[in-house]
Short mmCIF file of C-alpha atoms in Angstrom, two decimals:
data_model
loop_
_atom_site.label_atom_id
_atom_site.label_comp_id
_atom_site.label_asym_id
_atom_site.label_seq_id
_atom_site.Cartn_x
_atom_site.Cartn_y
_atom_site.Cartn_z
CA MET A 1 -84.45 153.92 -14.77
CA ASN A 2 -86.16 150.51 -14.35
CA GLY A 3 -84.69 147.42 -16.96
CA ARG A 4 -83.23 150.43 -18.84
CA LYS A 5 -80.23 148.45 -20.51
CA ILE A 6 -76.90 151.40 -20.68
CA VAL A 7 -73.67 150.47 -21.95
CA LEU A 8 -71.32 152.00 -20.74
CA GLY A 9 -68.14 152.63 -22.35
CA VAL A 10 -64.85 153.15 -20.43
CA THR A 11 -61.30 155.31 -21.50
CA GLY A 12 -57.91 155.70 -20.05
CA GLY A 13 -58.76 158.38 -18.03
CA ILE A 14 -57.94 158.80 -13.76
CA ALA A 15 -61.62 159.37 -13.77
CA ALA A 16 -62.69 155.76 -14.49
CA TYR A 17 -62.19 155.78 -11.37
CA LYS A 18 -65.57 156.22 -10.80
CA VAL A 19 -66.86 154.37 -13.18
CA PRO A 20 -67.63 151.05 -10.97
CA LEU A 21 -69.43 154.10 -8.50
CA ILE A 22 -71.99 155.28 -11.86
CA VAL A 23 -72.70 151.54 -12.65
CA ARG A 24 -73.62 150.84 -9.07
CA LEU A 25 -76.16 154.00 -8.64
CA LEU A 26 -77.32 152.89 -12.05
CA LYS A 27 -78.36 149.51 -11.10
CA ALA A 28 -79.09 150.82 -7.62
CA GLN A 29 -81.90 152.82 -10.33
CA GLY A 30 -83.24 149.39 -11.79
CA ALA A 31 -80.72 149.78 -14.96
CA GLU A 32 -79.02 146.77 -16.52
CA VAL A 33 -75.84 147.84 -17.85
CA ARG A 34 -73.02 146.16 -19.97
CA CYS A 35 -69.49 147.49 -19.82
CA VAL A 36 -66.77 147.73 -22.75
CA MET A 37 -63.22 150.22 -21.71
CA THR A 38 -60.12 150.51 -23.68
CA LYS A 39 -57.25 148.53 -22.79
CA ASN A 40 -55.73 152.61 -21.60
CA ALA A 41 -58.71 152.21 -19.12
CA CYS A 42 -58.28 148.06 -17.60
CA GLU A 43 -54.61 150.17 -17.01
CA PHE A 44 -57.29 152.62 -14.51
CA VAL A 45 -60.15 149.82 -13.40
CA THR A 46 -60.32 146.96 -14.20
CA PRO A 47 -62.38 144.55 -15.73
CA LEU A 48 -62.75 142.56 -12.51
CA THR A 49 -64.29 145.20 -11.52
CA LEU A 50 -66.47 146.44 -13.36
CA GLN A 51 -68.51 143.05 -13.79
CA THR A 52 -68.40 142.75 -10.22
CA VAL A 53 -70.18 145.68 -9.87
CA SER A 54 -72.40 145.39 -12.87
CA LYS A 55 -73.19 141.54 -13.09
CA ASN A 56 -72.28 141.66 -16.86
CA LYS A 57 -69.28 140.20 -18.57
CA VAL A 58 -66.62 143.09 -19.36
CA LEU A 59 -65.89 143.57 -22.96
CA VAL A 60 -61.87 144.58 -24.19
CA GLU A 61 -60.99 143.07 -26.93
CA THR A 62 -62.14 143.41 -30.52
CA PHE A 63 -61.04 140.51 -31.48
CA GLU A 64 -61.20 137.97 -28.64
CA LYS A 65 -59.62 134.08 -29.19
CA ASN A 66 -61.92 132.02 -27.70
CA GLY A 67 -62.75 130.49 -30.85
CA VAL A 68 -66.15 131.91 -30.63
CA TRP A 69 -67.32 134.21 -33.15
CA ASN A 70 -69.42 137.12 -32.12
CA PRO A 71 -69.75 140.33 -33.42
CA GLU A 72 -69.63 142.55 -30.09
CA HIS A 73 -69.73 145.56 -31.03
CA ILE A 74 -72.77 144.99 -33.30
CA ALA A 75 -74.07 142.98 -30.41
CA LEU A 76 -74.30 145.66 -28.16
CA SER A 77 -75.55 148.41 -29.98
CA ASP A 78 -77.99 146.48 -31.01
CA TRP A 79 -78.70 145.54 -26.90
CA GLY A 80 -78.60 148.76 -25.54
CA GLU A 81 -81.11 152.25 -25.70
CA ILE A 82 -78.42 155.13 -24.14
CA MET A 83 -74.31 154.69 -25.22
CA LEU A 84 -72.70 156.67 -22.11
CA VAL A 85 -68.79 157.47 -22.60
CA ALA A 86 -67.46 157.84 -18.96
CA PRO A 87 -64.54 159.09 -18.85
CA ALA A 88 -64.35 160.59 -22.28
CA THR A 89 -60.68 160.91 -23.40
CA ALA A 90 -59.80 163.87 -26.06
CA ASN A 91 -58.32 160.64 -27.80
CA CYS A 92 -61.76 158.89 -27.56
CA ILE A 93 -63.79 161.82 -27.85
CA GLY A 94 -61.25 162.57 -31.04
CA LYS A 95 -61.97 159.33 -33.15
CA TYR A 96 -65.35 159.37 -33.33
CA ALA A 97 -65.77 162.74 -34.09
CA ALA A 98 -63.10 161.79 -37.33
CA GLY A 99 -65.37 158.50 -37.79
CA ILE A 100 -61.67 156.24 -35.98
CA ALA A 101 -63.12 152.64 -34.86
CA ASP A 102 -60.42 150.90 -34.05
CA ASP A 103 -60.66 149.32 -30.83
CA LEU A 104 -63.77 147.78 -29.50
CA LEU A 105 -65.29 151.11 -28.12
CA THR A 106 -65.45 152.73 -31.08
CA THR A 107 -66.51 150.26 -33.63
CA THR A 108 -69.57 149.91 -30.96
CA LEU A 109 -69.99 153.71 -30.57
CA LEU A 110 -69.97 154.40 -34.73
CA ALA A 111 -72.59 151.08 -35.43
CA PHE A 112 -74.98 152.78 -31.77
CA GLY A 113 -78.04 154.26 -32.92
CA GLY A 114 -79.50 155.06 -29.68
CA LYS A 115 -78.80 158.95 -27.64
CA VAL A 116 -74.84 158.76 -27.28
CA VAL A 117 -73.70 160.80 -24.16
CA MET A 118 -70.24 162.09 -23.71
CA ALA A 119 -68.99 162.46 -20.10
CA PRO A 120 -65.24 164.58 -21.15
CA ALA A 121 -62.23 164.21 -17.96
CA MET A 122 -58.34 165.37 -19.25
CA ASN A 123 -56.06 168.12 -18.44
CA ASP A 124 -57.67 171.83 -18.61
CA LYS A 125 -55.55 172.61 -21.11
CA MET A 126 -56.31 170.07 -23.52
CA TYR A 127 -59.59 170.57 -22.47
CA SER A 128 -59.53 174.01 -24.15
CA ASN A 129 -57.87 172.42 -27.17
CA PRO A 130 -59.10 174.09 -29.90
CA ILE A 131 -58.63 171.22 -31.41
CA VAL A 132 -60.59 169.14 -28.99
CA GLN A 133 -63.55 171.92 -28.84
CA ARG A 134 -63.85 171.60 -32.39
CA ASN A 135 -64.18 167.77 -32.22
CA ILE A 136 -66.67 168.46 -29.79
CA ARG A 137 -68.72 170.80 -31.29
CA THR A 138 -69.32 168.70 -34.34
CA LEU A 139 -70.01 165.26 -32.39
CA LYS A 140 -73.21 168.15 -30.31
CA GLU A 141 -73.71 168.69 -34.35
CA LEU A 142 -74.53 165.43 -34.78
CA GLY A 143 -76.12 165.04 -31.92
CA VAL A 144 -74.12 163.65 -28.91
CA GLU A 145 -74.68 164.79 -25.43
CA PHE A 146 -72.24 166.50 -23.17
CA ILE A 147 -72.40 166.53 -19.47
CA GLU A 148 -69.33 168.90 -19.35
CA PRO A 149 -66.19 168.80 -17.14
CA ILE A 150 -66.34 170.67 -14.25
CA VAL A 151 -63.80 173.01 -13.02
CA GLY A 152 -61.48 170.93 -9.52
CA GLU A 153 -58.67 170.00 -9.41
CA LEU A 154 -56.75 167.89 -11.55
CA ALA A 155 -54.31 164.64 -11.10
CA CYS A 156 -51.74 166.53 -12.46
CA GLY A 157 -52.62 169.34 -10.02
CA ALA A 158 -53.74 172.27 -11.81
CA VAL A 159 -56.99 173.48 -10.93
CA GLY A 160 -59.38 173.91 -14.15
CA GLN A 161 -62.21 172.86 -16.24
CA GLY A 162 -61.61 169.48 -17.33
CA LYS A 163 -62.72 166.81 -13.87
CA MET A 164 -64.98 164.41 -15.00
CA GLU A 165 -68.53 165.36 -13.11
CA GLU A 166 -69.76 163.11 -10.27
CA PRO A 167 -71.34 160.41 -10.72
CA GLU A 168 -74.01 160.87 -9.16
CA LYS A 169 -75.07 163.64 -11.64
CA ILE A 170 -73.88 162.06 -14.23
CA VAL A 171 -77.35 159.01 -13.69
CA ASP A 172 -78.77 161.95 -12.76
CA TYR A 173 -77.79 163.15 -16.40
CA LEU A 174 -79.50 159.93 -17.91
CA LYS A 175 -82.65 159.71 -15.69
CA THR A 176 -83.20 163.16 -17.28
CA LEU A 177 -83.00 161.28 -20.96
CA LEU A 178 -84.32 158.12 -19.67
#
């Protein structure tokens, strides 16, 4: 994965705690990683943590107030070869399937022309909900790849399918695509 360019989208799910390890593993393989986070993701892992492990600025705001105009969602979509969303919440999956772009992550997804991979993480009841499953089918039909969640103990204490796959397996999956 030496020199490969990966955009990593992070959404607001508890599985975001695994993302710094994903970044470290990708970097160890020689990949360049740029992260974009939703505001809710910042409640689980900080942009500073991801900036430290990625060695790149982490983007959260659609409209930065630094006086510099730069459409980051376009710059990221032009830069990356592959976009991984981990964790991919039901909210993000639904927005992407419906073409809704109301934050930096979803605008980047809609502008991204390369391969998109999602690693869902959510409660098992949410994951098995027919609406979520319809959204996943829709995205799969459009060429989006999914790293299926595994069965395990979830943050709510339930046991079921909804736990995000382990970082090592996510990185292995990306290696097969690249």
